[in-house]
Amino acid sequence: MSKLLLKGGRLIDPERRKEEIGDLLIVDGKIEQVGGSISPSDASVIDISGLIVAPGFIDMHVHLRQPGQEHKETIATGTTAAMRGGFTTVLAMANTSPPIDSPRIMREVVEIIRRDALVNVLQMGTITVGMRGKRNVDFEAMIEAGAAGFSEDGKSVMNSRLMLEALRASSEMEFLISDHCEDGNLSKGGLVNEGEVARRLGVRGISHLAEEVILARDLMLAEETKGRLHVAHVSTKRSVEMIREAKARGINVTAEVTPHHLTLTQKAVLEMGADAKMNPPLRDRGDVEALIEGLRDGTIDAIATDHAPHTPQEKSLSLEEAPFGVIGLETCFPVLYTELVLKGKLDLMDLIAALTINPARILGLERKGRLKKGADGELVLLDLNREMVIDPENFASKGRNTPFAGMKVKGVPMMVIIGDEIHTLLFPLSVVSMANCPPSTAQPSLERLTFQRSTF
Ligand code: DOR
Ligand code: ZN
């Protein structure tokens, strides 16, 4: 029997929206007791006073690039990046090479996950065969092979009949569809948001309508079919309004927003170039404010990074040639704590809920994202006083494509616990202030930045 006792942490339970200073006991990988003073005789004890204890974060939108694009990321490197960011569960998209569109490929990926993943990985399948939009995959066989849900992420299913049938199947078989909303005819040739920055750069823009037209369609299809629609990376004000109205009408819809859409506008492209190029693009200040408001009032349920690694070579091409996408796993919490919580735009409780209990509910993970007896012993420990500068050279991800390079942030994941494993995260990012570090964690060398693991 393994027993781990965390002493004196600030326990945050996003399910009951409660916070207290106290102890937490994990027995054989499950949470046994939360709160108060606990003192079993035979437990391994870690004194964590000064640290936040939250359920391990859940990211419902990442790209791990396996199979076929291992030069961009692998399940091993992507899940190491996840752990560094405090994530204990991720949902991987299916736009790999080849796309994950058959039970055979799904089984292969599940096997790689079993072998290589450092955190829990749930794997999506595509909605259409080859992501070609001509016919739907065999949903039932894919689920049997291990699909956690379906998504055509990277583009939309433009054929409304196929989307209708997919949503009907999602209602009958009770699976989730994560919906990348983009009318490919409206967005074609666009590189950044349609507006001032596109004009200034003399490039084609992507209109907010490209997202909203498909969102409107899919909300109607979801209402008709009672399908389980989840809207991926919401980026516009009007989208937030449409989801708010849809929820009020009782449509079974949930939504996510990314850290970059919550904190940056299209202007970032002028400074960061292709490192701020992603799809959907960064929008206007008014959109950013509406997204934050949507998160605050529950219209948007989850924060998901859309971690989309590409090689430094690919991202150093011109704005036109570089692929869409930015990474986000290792910067998510520090960026959002600094930019939203410390600036008074979002409560810490709401931030943590959007990274834990809310995605757990959407994904039907009843024992994750919670801090209570019987839940999985998957936790993140955070130091809210620790400061650092984001340095992509220290990322565990193979990607370096972040718009947050050089940003000074506060609030760092320090430790991740998964079952009976304690993972010490020795700061992927260079440390500015050592004021709050215990002496044993002095300035880390690059070697020491590698992920460490100890089992008790
Ligand atoms: O920016 C993006 N990158 N948006 C997507 O929809 C796909 C993703 C990728 O796979 O690189
Ligand atoms: Zn994506």
PDB file of N, CA and C in Angstrom, residues 376-415:
ATOM      1  N   ASP A 376      -9.288  10.367  -8.499  1.00  0.00           N
ATOM      2  CA  ASP A 376      -7.923   9.960  -8.836  1.00  0.00           C
ATOM      3  C   ASP A 376      -6.924  10.914  -8.174  1.00  0.00           C
ATOM      4  N   GLY A 377      -5.841  10.351  -7.658  1.00  0.00           N
ATOM      5  CA  GLY A 377      -4.816  11.174  -7.007  1.00  0.00           C
ATOM      6  C   GLY A 377      -3.953  11.875  -8.036  1.00  0.00           C
ATOM      7  N   GLU A 378      -4.542  12.775  -8.815  1.00  0.00           N
ATOM      8  CA  GLU A 378      -3.818  13.500  -9.855  1.00  0.00           C
ATOM      9  C   GLU A 378      -3.907  14.977  -9.530  1.00  0.00           C
ATOM     10  N   LEU A 379      -2.756  15.534  -9.159  1.00  0.00           N
ATOM     11  CA  LEU A 379      -2.754  16.889  -8.609  1.00  0.00           C
ATOM     12  C   LEU A 379      -1.668  17.731  -9.238  1.00  0.00           C
ATOM     13  N   VAL A 380      -1.878  19.055  -9.198  1.00  0.00           N
ATOM     14  CA  VAL A 380      -0.800  19.978  -9.534  1.00  0.00           C
ATOM     15  C   VAL A 380      -0.579  20.888  -8.333  1.00  0.00           C
ATOM     16  N   LEU A 381       0.698  21.150  -8.023  1.00  0.00           N
ATOM     17  CA  LEU A 381       1.053  22.059  -6.946  1.00  0.00           C
ATOM     18  C   LEU A 381       1.641  23.311  -7.580  1.00  0.00           C
ATOM     19  N   LEU A 382       1.094  24.469  -7.196  1.00  0.00           N
ATOM     20  CA  LEU A 382       1.459  25.719  -7.858  1.00  0.00           C
ATOM     21  C   LEU A 382       2.059  26.700  -6.860  1.00  0.00           C
ATOM     22  N   ASP A 383       3.096  27.400  -7.270  1.00  0.00           N
ATOM     23  CA  ASP A 383       3.648  28.486  -6.459  1.00  0.00           C
ATOM     24  C   ASP A 383       3.241  29.809  -7.103  1.00  0.00           C
ATOM     25  N   LEU A 384       2.309  30.486  -6.465  1.00  0.00           N
ATOM     26  CA  LEU A 384       1.781  31.729  -7.061  1.00  0.00           C
ATOM     27  C   LEU A 384       2.729  32.906  -6.901  1.00  0.00           C
ATOM     28  N   ASN A 385       3.757  32.753  -6.069  1.00  0.00           N
ATOM     29  CA  ASN A 385       4.680  33.873  -5.860  1.00  0.00           C
ATOM     30  C   ASN A 385       5.922  33.793  -6.722  1.00  0.00           C
ATOM     31  N   ARG A 386       6.079  32.693  -7.352  1.00  0.00           N
ATOM     32  CA  ARG A 386       7.299  32.515  -8.129  1.00  0.00           C
ATOM     33  C   ARG A 386       7.214  33.239  -9.473  1.00  0.00           C
ATOM     34  N   GLU A 387       8.275  33.906  -9.833  1.00  0.00           N
ATOM     35  CA  GLU A 387       8.313  34.647 -11.091  1.00  0.00           C
ATOM     36  C   GLU A 387       9.285  34.005 -12.051  1.00  0.00           C
ATOM     37  N   MET A 388       9.036  34.201 -13.335  1.00  0.00           N
ATOM     38  CA  MET A 388       9.992  33.718 -14.329  1.00  0.00           C
ATOM     39  C   MET A 388       9.768  34.434 -15.651  1.00  0.00           C
ATOM     40  N   VAL A 389      10.750  34.268 -16.527  1.00  0.00           N
ATOM     41  CA  VAL A 389      10.616  34.799 -17.879  1.00  0.00           C
ATOM     42  C   VAL A 389      10.455  33.610 -18.813  1.00  0.00           C
ATOM     43  N   ILE A 390       9.482  33.679 -19.704  1.00  0.00           N
ATOM     44  CA  ILE A 390       9.241  32.550 -20.607  1.00  0.00           C
ATOM     45  C   ILE A 390      10.356  32.461 -21.639  1.00  0.00           C
ATOM     46  N   ASP A 391      11.042  31.312 -21.618  1.00  0.00           N
ATOM     47  CA  ASP A 391      12.164  31.106 -22.533  1.00  0.00           C
ATOM     48  C   ASP A 391      11.933  29.809 -23.309  1.00  0.00           C
ATOM     49  N   PRO A 392      11.531  29.927 -24.580  1.00  0.00           N
ATOM     50  CA  PRO A 392      11.195  28.727 -25.358  1.00  0.00           C
ATOM     51  C   PRO A 392      12.343  27.724 -25.441  1.00  0.00           C
ATOM     52  N   GLU A 393      13.590  28.182 -25.281  1.00  0.00           N
ATOM     53  CA  GLU A 393      14.707  27.237 -25.352  1.00  0.00           C
ATOM     54  C   GLU A 393      14.629  26.180 -24.267  1.00  0.00           C
ATOM     55  N   ASN A 394      13.903  26.460 -23.217  1.00  0.00           N
ATOM     56  CA  ASN A 394      13.800  25.487 -22.128  1.00  0.00           C
ATOM     57  C   ASN A 394      12.557  24.611 -22.185  1.00  0.00           C
ATOM     58  N   PHE A 395      11.776  24.733 -23.247  1.00  0.00           N
ATOM     59  CA  PHE A 395      10.554  23.919 -23.325  1.00  0.00           C
ATOM     60  C   PHE A 395      10.866  22.434 -23.511  1.00  0.00           C
ATOM     61  N   ALA A 396      10.022  21.595 -22.957  1.00  0.00           N
ATOM     62  CA  ALA A 396      10.099  20.156 -23.220  1.00  0.00           C
ATOM     63  C   ALA A 396       9.485  19.829 -24.575  1.00  0.00           C
ATOM     64  N   SER A 397       8.553  20.643 -25.015  1.00  0.00           N
ATOM     65  CA  SER A 397       7.957  20.463 -26.345  1.00  0.00           C
ATOM     66  C   SER A 397       9.034  20.640 -27.400  1.00  0.00           C
ATOM     67  N   LYS A 398       8.863  19.961 -28.544  1.00  0.00           N
ATOM     68  CA  LYS A 398       9.787  20.210 -29.658  1.00  0.00           C
ATOM     69  C   LYS A 398       9.496  21.562 -30.293  1.00  0.00           C
ATOM     70  N   GLY A 399       8.314  22.086 -30.068  1.00  0.00           N
ATOM     71  CA  GLY A 399       7.938  23.372 -30.654  1.00  0.00           C
ATOM     72  C   GLY A 399       8.571  24.542 -29.901  1.00  0.00           C
ATOM     73  N   ARG A 400       8.832  25.619 -30.625  1.00  0.00           N
ATOM     74  CA  ARG A 400       9.301  26.860 -30.010  1.00  0.00           C
ATOM     75  C   ARG A 400       8.349  27.993 -30.358  1.00  0.00           C
ATOM     76  N   ASN A 401       7.267  27.626 -31.054  1.00  0.00           N
ATOM     77  CA  ASN A 401       6.380  28.630 -31.629  1.00  0.00           C
ATOM     78  C   ASN A 401       5.363  29.165 -30.615  1.00  0.00           C
ATOM     79  N   THR A 402       5.859  30.069 -29.767  1.00  0.00           N
ATOM     80  CA  THR A 402       4.980  30.707 -28.788  1.00  0.00           C
ATOM     81  C   THR A 402       4.977  32.224 -28.982  1.00  0.00           C
ATOM     82  N   PRO A 403       3.817  32.844 -28.841  1.00  0.00           N
ATOM     83  CA  PRO A 403       3.783  34.316 -28.878  1.00  0.00           C
ATOM     84  C   PRO A 403       4.142  34.920 -27.516  1.00  0.00           C
ATOM     85  N   PHE A 404       4.431  34.077 -26.524  1.00  0.00           N
ATOM     86  CA  PHE A 404       4.687  34.589 -25.173  1.00  0.00           C
ATOM     87  C   PHE A 404       6.178  34.601 -24.809  1.00  0.00           C
ATOM     88  N   ALA A 405       7.056  34.370 -25.782  1.00  0.00           N
ATOM     89  CA  ALA A 405       8.496  34.358 -25.486  1.00  0.00           C
ATOM     90  C   ALA A 405       8.917  35.693 -24.881  1.00  0.00           C
ATOM     91  N   GLY A 406       9.713  35.613 -23.822  1.00  0.00           N
ATOM     92  CA  GLY A 406      10.242  36.832 -23.199  1.00  0.00           C
ATOM     93  C   GLY A 406       9.303  37.468 -22.193  1.00  0.00           C
ATOM     94  N   MET A 407       8.112  36.936 -22.070  1.00  0.00           N
ATOM     95  CA  MET A 407       7.138  37.524 -21.138  1.00  0.00           C
ATOM     96  C   MET A 407       7.503  37.181 -19.691  1.00  0.00           C
ATOM     97  N   LYS A 408       7.413  38.187 -18.830  1.00  0.00           N
ATOM     98  CA  LYS A 408       7.668  37.966 -17.406  1.00  0.00           C
ATOM     99  C   LYS A 408       6.354  37.562 -16.754  1.00  0.00           C
ATOM    100  N   VAL A 409       6.352  36.392 -16.131  1.00  0.00           N
ATOM    101  CA  VAL A 409       5.101  35.884 -15.566  1.00  0.00           C
ATOM    102  C   VAL A 409       5.284  35.476 -14.110  1.00  0.00           C
ATOM    103  N   LYS A 410       4.159  35.304 -13.452  1.00  0.00           N
ATOM    104  CA  LYS A 410       4.161  34.902 -12.048  1.00  0.00           C
ATOM    105  C   LYS A 410       3.151  33.779 -11.873  1.00  0.00           C
ATOM    106  N   GLY A 411       3.513  32.752 -11.067  1.00  0.00           N
ATOM    107  CA  GLY A 411       2.594  31.617 -10.874  1.00  0.00           C
ATOM    108  C   GLY A 411       3.090  30.421 -11.658  1.00  0.00           C
ATOM    109  N   VAL A 412       3.739  29.466 -10.965  1.00  0.00           N
ATOM    110  CA  VAL A 412       4.448  28.399 -11.662  1.00  0.00           C
ATOM    111  C   VAL A 412       4.044  27.018 -11.126  1.00  0.00           C
ATOM    112  N   PRO A 413       3.716  26.071 -12.008  1.00  0.00           N
ATOM    113  CA  PRO A 413       3.526  24.685 -11.555  1.00  0.00           C
ATOM    114  C   PRO A 413       4.846  24.141 -11.008  1.00  0.00           C
ATOM    115  N   MET A 414       4.811  23.590  -9.793  1.00  0.00           N
ATOM    116  CA  MET A 414       6.047  23.139  -9.129  1.00  0.00           C
ATOM    117  C   MET A 414       6.143  21.619  -9.071  1.00  0.00           C
ATOM    118  N   MET A 415       5.006  20.979  -9.024  1.00  0.00           N
ATOM    119  CA  MET A 415       5.010  19.535  -8.838  1.00  0.00           C
ATOM    120  C   MET A 415       3.713  18.963  -9.398  1.00  0.00           C
TER     121      MET A 415
END
